[in-house]
Coordinates of C-alpha atoms in Angstrom, one line a residue:
D37 CA 132.6 119.9 104.4
L38 CA 134.3 120.5 101.1
A39 CA 131.3 119.4 99.2
L40 CA 128.9 121.5 101.1
L41 CA 131.2 124.5 100.7
T42 CA 131.5 124.0 97.0
R43 CA 127.8 123.7 96.4
Q44 CA 127.1 126.9 98.5
L45 CA 129.9 128.8 96.5
G46 CA 128.4 127.6 93.2
T47 CA 124.8 128.7 94.3
L48 CA 126.2 132.3 95.3
I49 CA 127.9 132.6 91.9
V50 CA 124.8 131.5 90.1
A51 CA 122.9 134.3 92.0
G52 CA 125.3 136.8 90.4
L53 CA 127.6 137.6 93.3
P54 CA 131.2 138.3 92.4
L55 CA 133.7 135.6 93.7
V56 CA 135.2 137.8 96.4
D57 CA 131.8 138.6 97.8
A58 CA 130.7 135.0 97.7
L59 CA 133.8 134.0 99.6
G60 CA 133.0 136.7 102.2
I61 CA 129.5 135.2 102.7
L62 CA 130.9 131.8 103.2
I63 CA 133.5 133.1 105.7
E64 CA 130.8 134.8 107.7
Q65 CA 128.4 131.7 107.9
S66 CA 131.1 129.1 108.5
A67 CA 131.3 128.0 112.2
D68 CA 134.8 126.4 111.8
R69 CA 137.5 128.9 112.6
K70 CA 140.1 126.9 110.5
C71 CA 137.8 127.0 107.6
Q72 CA 137.2 130.7 108.1
S73 CA 140.9 131.4 108.3
L74 CA 141.5 129.3 105.1
L75 CA 138.7 131.0 103.1
A76 CA 140.0 134.4 104.2
D77 CA 143.4 133.7 102.9
V78 CA 142.0 132.4 99.6
R79 CA 139.8 135.7 99.3
E80 CA 142.8 137.9 100.1
Q81 CA 144.8 136.2 97.2
V82 CA 141.9 136.5 94.8
R83 CA 141.3 140.2 95.8
G84 CA 145.1 140.6 95.2
G85 CA 144.7 139.5 91.6
S86 CA 145.3 135.8 91.7
D87 CA 143.1 133.4 89.9
F88 CA 140.8 131.3 92.2
S89 CA 142.5 128.0 91.0
T90 CA 146.0 129.6 91.8
A91 CA 144.8 130.7 95.3
L92 CA 143.4 127.2 96.0
G93 CA 146.7 125.6 94.8
N94 CA 148.5 127.3 97.7
F95 CA 146.5 125.1 100.2
P96 CA 146.9 121.5 98.8
E97 CA 146.2 120.0 102.2
A98 CA 142.6 121.3 101.9
F99 CA 142.0 121.2 98.1
P100 CA 143.1 118.1 96.2
S101 CA 144.6 118.3 92.7
L102 CA 141.4 117.2 91.0
Y103 CA 139.6 120.2 92.7
I104 CA 142.1 122.7 91.5
H105 CA 142.4 121.5 88.0
M106 CA 138.6 121.4 87.5
V107 CA 138.3 125.0 89.0
R108 CA 141.1 126.1 86.5
A109 CA 139.2 124.5 83.7
G110 CA 135.9 126.3 84.8
E111 CA 137.7 129.6 84.9
A112 CA 139.2 129.1 81.4
G113 CA 135.8 128.2 80.0
G114 CA 133.7 130.7 81.9
V115 CA 131.6 128.0 83.5
L116 CA 133.0 128.1 87.2
D117 CA 129.4 127.8 88.6
H118 CA 128.7 124.7 86.5
I119 CA 132.1 123.2 87.5
L120 CA 131.4 123.8 91.2
F121 CA 128.2 122.0 91.0
R122 CA 129.8 119.0 89.2
L123 CA 132.6 119.0 91.8
A124 CA 130.1 119.0 94.7
D125 CA 128.1 116.1 93.2
F126 CA 131.5 114.2 92.7
L127 CA 132.6 114.7 96.2
E128 CA 129.2 113.8 97.7
K129 CA 129.2 110.5 95.6
Q130 CA 132.7 109.6 96.6
Q131 CA 132.1 110.2 100.3
A132 CA 128.8 108.2 100.1
L133 CA 130.8 105.2 98.5
K134 CA 133.5 105.5 101.2
H135 CA 130.9 105.5 104.0
K136 CA 129.0 102.6 102.6
V137 CA 132.2 100.4 102.5
T138 CA 133.3 101.6 105.9
N139 CA 130.0 101.2 107.6
A140 CA 129.6 97.6 106.1
L141 CA 133.1 96.6 107.6
L142 CA 132.5 98.2 110.9
Y143 CA 130.1 95.7 112.4
P144 CA 132.3 92.6 111.7
A145 CA 135.3 94.4 112.9
V146 CA 133.6 95.4 116.2
L147 CA 132.0 92.0 116.7
S148 CA 135.4 90.1 116.1
T149 CA 137.3 92.5 118.4
V150 CA 134.7 92.1 121.3
G151 CA 134.5 88.3 120.8
T152 CA 138.3 88.0 121.0
L153 CA 138.5 90.2 124.0
I154 CA 135.9 88.2 125.8
V155 CA 137.4 84.8 125.1
T156 CA 140.8 86.1 126.1
L157 CA 139.3 87.4 129.4
L158 CA 137.6 84.0 130.0
L159 CA 140.9 82.1 129.4
T160 CA 142.9 84.4 131.4
F161 CA 140.8 85.1 134.6
V162 CA 137.8 82.8 134.7
V163 CA 139.0 79.4 133.4
P164 CA 142.2 79.1 135.7
K165 CA 140.0 79.5 138.8
I166 CA 137.6 76.7 137.7
T167 CA 140.2 74.3 136.3
T168 CA 142.2 74.4 139.6
V169 CA 139.6 72.0 141.0
F170 CA 140.2 69.7 138.0
A171 CA 143.9 69.6 138.5
N172 CA 143.6 67.6 141.7
M173 CA 141.4 65.0 140.1
H174 CA 143.1 61.5 139.8
E175 CA 141.0 60.6 136.8
A176 CA 142.0 61.3 133.2
L177 CA 140.4 64.6 132.1
P178 CA 138.5 64.8 128.8
W179 CA 140.5 66.2 125.9
P180 CA 138.6 69.4 125.5
T181 CA 139.4 70.2 129.1
V182 CA 143.1 69.3 128.6
V183 CA 143.2 71.7 125.7
L184 CA 141.4 74.4 127.5
M185 CA 143.7 74.2 130.4
A186 CA 146.8 74.2 128.2
M187 CA 145.5 77.3 126.4
S188 CA 144.7 79.1 129.6
R189 CA 148.1 78.2 131.1
F190 CA 149.9 79.4 128.0
L191 CA 148.1 82.8 128.0
N192 CA 148.8 83.3 131.7
D193 CA 152.4 82.4 131.5
H194 CA 153.3 84.3 128.2
W195 CA 150.7 87.1 128.1
L196 CA 153.4 89.7 128.2
L197 CA 155.4 88.0 125.4
L198 CA 152.2 87.9 123.2
L199 CA 151.4 91.5 123.9
V200 CA 154.8 92.6 122.9
S201 CA 155.1 90.5 119.9
T202 CA 151.7 91.6 118.7
A203 CA 152.5 95.3 119.1
A204 CA 155.9 94.8 117.4
S205 CA 154.2 92.9 114.5
A206 CA 151.7 95.7 114.1
A207 CA 154.3 98.3 114.2
A208 CA 156.6 96.5 111.7
L209 CA 153.6 96.0 109.3
Q210 CA 152.6 99.6 109.6
R211 CA 156.2 100.7 108.9
M212 CA 156.5 98.4 105.9
A213 CA 153.1 99.6 104.5
G214 CA 154.5 103.2 104.9
T215 CA 157.2 102.5 102.2
E216 CA 156.5 102.5 98.6
T217 CA 157.6 98.9 98.2
G218 CA 155.7 97.7 101.2
R219 CA 152.4 99.6 100.2
A220 CA 152.7 98.0 96.7
A221 CA 153.1 94.6 98.1
V222 CA 150.1 95.0 100.5
D223 CA 147.8 96.4 97.6
R224 CA 148.8 93.4 95.5
W225 CA 147.9 91.1 98.3
L226 CA 144.7 92.9 98.8
L227 CA 143.6 92.4 95.3
R228 CA 144.1 88.6 95.6
L229 CA 141.9 88.1 98.6
P230 CA 138.6 86.3 97.6
L231 CA 136.0 88.8 98.8
L232 CA 137.8 91.9 99.9
G233 CA 139.9 92.0 96.7
D234 CA 136.7 92.1 94.6
I235 CA 135.4 95.0 96.7
V236 CA 138.8 97.0 96.5
R237 CA 138.8 96.5 92.8
K238 CA 135.3 97.7 92.2
V239 CA 135.7 100.7 94.4
A240 CA 138.9 101.7 92.6
V241 CA 137.3 101.3 89.1
A242 CA 134.3 103.3 90.3
R243 CA 136.6 106.1 91.6
L244 CA 138.6 106.1 88.3
A245 CA 135.6 106.2 86.0
A246 CA 133.9 108.9 88.0
T247 CA 137.0 111.1 88.3
L248 CA 137.8 110.7 84.6
S249 CA 134.2 111.4 83.5
T250 CA 133.9 114.4 85.8
M251 CA 137.3 116.0 84.6
L252 CA 136.7 115.3 80.9
G253 CA 133.3 116.9 81.2
S254 CA 134.9 119.9 82.7
G255 CA 137.3 120.5 79.8
V256 CA 140.4 118.8 81.3
G257 CA 142.5 116.8 78.7
L258 CA 142.7 113.1 78.9
L259 CA 146.3 112.8 79.9
Q260 CA 146.0 115.3 82.7
A261 CA 142.8 113.7 83.9
M262 CA 144.5 110.3 84.0
E263 CA 147.4 111.8 86.0
I264 CA 144.9 113.0 88.7
A265 CA 142.4 110.2 88.5
K266 CA 145.1 107.4 89.2
R267 CA 145.8 109.1 92.6
V268 CA 142.2 108.6 93.9
M269 CA 142.1 104.9 93.3
G270 CA 143.6 103.9 96.5
N271 CA 145.6 100.9 95.3
R272 CA 149.2 101.1 94.0
T273 CA 148.8 98.1 91.7
L274 CA 145.9 99.7 89.8
E275 CA 147.5 103.0 89.8
S276 CA 150.6 101.5 88.1
A277 CA 148.3 100.0 85.4
V278 CA 146.8 103.4 84.8
A279 CA 150.2 105.1 84.8
Q280 CA 151.4 102.5 82.0
A281 CA 148.1 103.2 80.1
Q282 CA 148.8 106.9 80.4
E283 CA 152.2 106.5 78.7
S284 CA 150.6 104.4 76.0
V285 CA 147.9 107.1 75.4
R286 CA 150.7 109.7 75.3
E287 CA 152.3 107.7 72.4
G288 CA 149.1 107.8 70.4
E289 CA 147.4 104.5 71.6
S290 CA 143.8 104.3 72.7
L291 CA 142.9 104.2 76.4
A292 CA 141.0 100.8 76.4
E293 CA 143.7 98.7 74.9
P294 CA 146.6 99.3 77.5
L295 CA 143.9 98.8 80.3
R296 CA 142.9 95.6 78.7
R297 CA 146.6 94.4 78.4
S298 CA 147.2 95.2 82.1
G299 CA 144.7 92.5 83.2
E300 CA 143.8 94.4 86.2
F301 CA 140.4 95.7 84.9
P302 CA 137.2 93.9 84.2
L303 CA 136.4 93.4 80.5
L304 CA 133.2 95.3 80.8
V305 CA 135.2 98.4 81.7
T306 CA 137.6 98.1 78.8
H307 CA 134.9 97.3 76.3
M308 CA 132.8 100.2 77.3
I309 CA 135.8 102.6 77.2
A310 CA 136.6 101.3 73.7
V311 CA 133.0 101.9 72.6
G312 CA 133.1 105.4 74.1
E313 CA 136.3 106.2 72.3
K314 CA 134.9 105.1 69.0
S315 CA 131.7 106.8 69.3
G316 CA 133.0 110.0 70.9
E317 CA 130.9 109.4 74.0
L318 CA 133.8 108.6 76.4
E319 CA 132.6 110.9 79.1
S320 CA 129.0 109.5 79.3
L321 CA 130.3 105.9 79.0
L322 CA 132.7 106.5 81.9
Q323 CA 130.0 107.9 83.9
R324 CA 127.9 104.9 83.2
I325 CA 130.8 102.7 84.3
A326 CA 131.0 104.6 87.6
L327 CA 127.3 104.0 88.3
I328 CA 127.5 100.4 87.4
F329 CA 130.4 99.7 89.7
E330 CA 129.1 101.8 92.5
A331 CA 125.9 99.6 92.3
E332 CA 128.2 96.6 92.2
V333 CA 130.0 97.7 95.3
D334 CA 126.7 98.2 97.0
R335 CA 125.5 94.7 96.0
V336 CA 128.7 92.9 97.0
V337 CA 129.1 94.7 100.3
T338 CA 125.5 94.0 101.2
R339 CA 125.9 90.3 100.3
A340 CA 129.2 90.1 102.1
T341 CA 127.9 91.6 105.3
S342 CA 124.8 89.3 105.2
L343 CA 127.2 86.4 105.0
I344 CA 129.8 87.5 107.5
E345 CA 127.5 88.4 110.3
P346 CA 125.9 84.8 110.8
I347 CA 129.3 83.1 110.2
M348 CA 131.0 85.2 112.8
I349 CA 128.1 84.6 115.2
V350 CA 128.3 80.8 114.6
V351 CA 132.1 80.9 115.1
M352 CA 131.8 82.7 118.4
G353 CA 129.1 80.4 119.5
V354 CA 131.2 77.3 118.7
V355 CA 134.1 78.8 120.8
V356 CA 131.9 79.6 123.7
L357 CA 130.3 76.0 123.4
F358 CA 133.8 74.5 123.5
I359 CA 134.7 76.5 126.6
V360 CA 131.4 75.6 128.4
G361 CA 131.7 72.0 127.4
A362 CA 135.3 71.7 128.5
I363 CA 134.3 72.9 131.9
L364 CA 131.2 70.8 132.3
L365 CA 132.6 67.5 131.2
P366 CA 134.8 67.0 134.3
I367 CA 132.0 68.2 136.5
F368 CA 129.8 65.4 135.1
Q369 CA 132.7 62.9 135.6
M370 CA 132.9 64.0 139.3
G371 CA 129.2 63.4 139.6
Q372 CA 129.5 60.0 138.3
M373 CA 132.4 59.2 140.6
I374 CA 130.5 60.4 143.7
R375 CA 127.5 58.0 142.6

């Protein structure tokens, strides 16, 4: 919504409309009452003499810091329409990247949830009714059947305890992740995971490079751009590395060297940033880094999805085969006894 609104506003300003009139048109054509109320408040402040960026800054829940700083730079340079189009492109790319990762992880999550639910229902309701017959057999049962009966008995006897402990563990993890220390620990752990860690790192690098490139191209200073860009990475460990690099840049060091020392960024990133700083083409090199790592995220996610789906199907098939086999083996034994 914000990307669409930004592009429409840029188009109206390019057409020669004053900002107040352009905001009025957006208010009229918006179908969302909350959006209408928000834009009306912004328009009234602009009409009262406030800068557009200052008016937006009074609504931080709707307009992020990056948005406000870029609008302020556009106002100072007299290129607000150009900045709005850059902002719209940036927001659309970030949203597309987010959707790409989310959609790729959605299918495995749904499949694992449904599979776990089905197996739990089988063990809780179906298996006990069938295995009651086996309990009266005087013959020794096959080990798969013994294991299955034990699992079913455990679930039926302790389902409430399992439910409560699972809910308590989830609540404790959520509360821990809500603290700064807990969130930092979770983020460090995520980066160490074999496949997910690679995706998280590449997404964060793509966001950092795209944000820095967009802000530097809009006239925002490097230190200020780093302050805002580190907040969009979504990982406390990488944010801390950028914050330390920011302090080094403030003391006169280059950007590439402290990022390289942190050990958290791929060598390709630090090499390209170093080249950009030496050649004076840092903005374009950062944009190239963003494109490279967005493509890498797409490639890794596609490959991971293509591997995860068959693996999960095979695992679920093995589980179902074990349950069916554990039920059928005693039946075969009973048939042999009758003969």
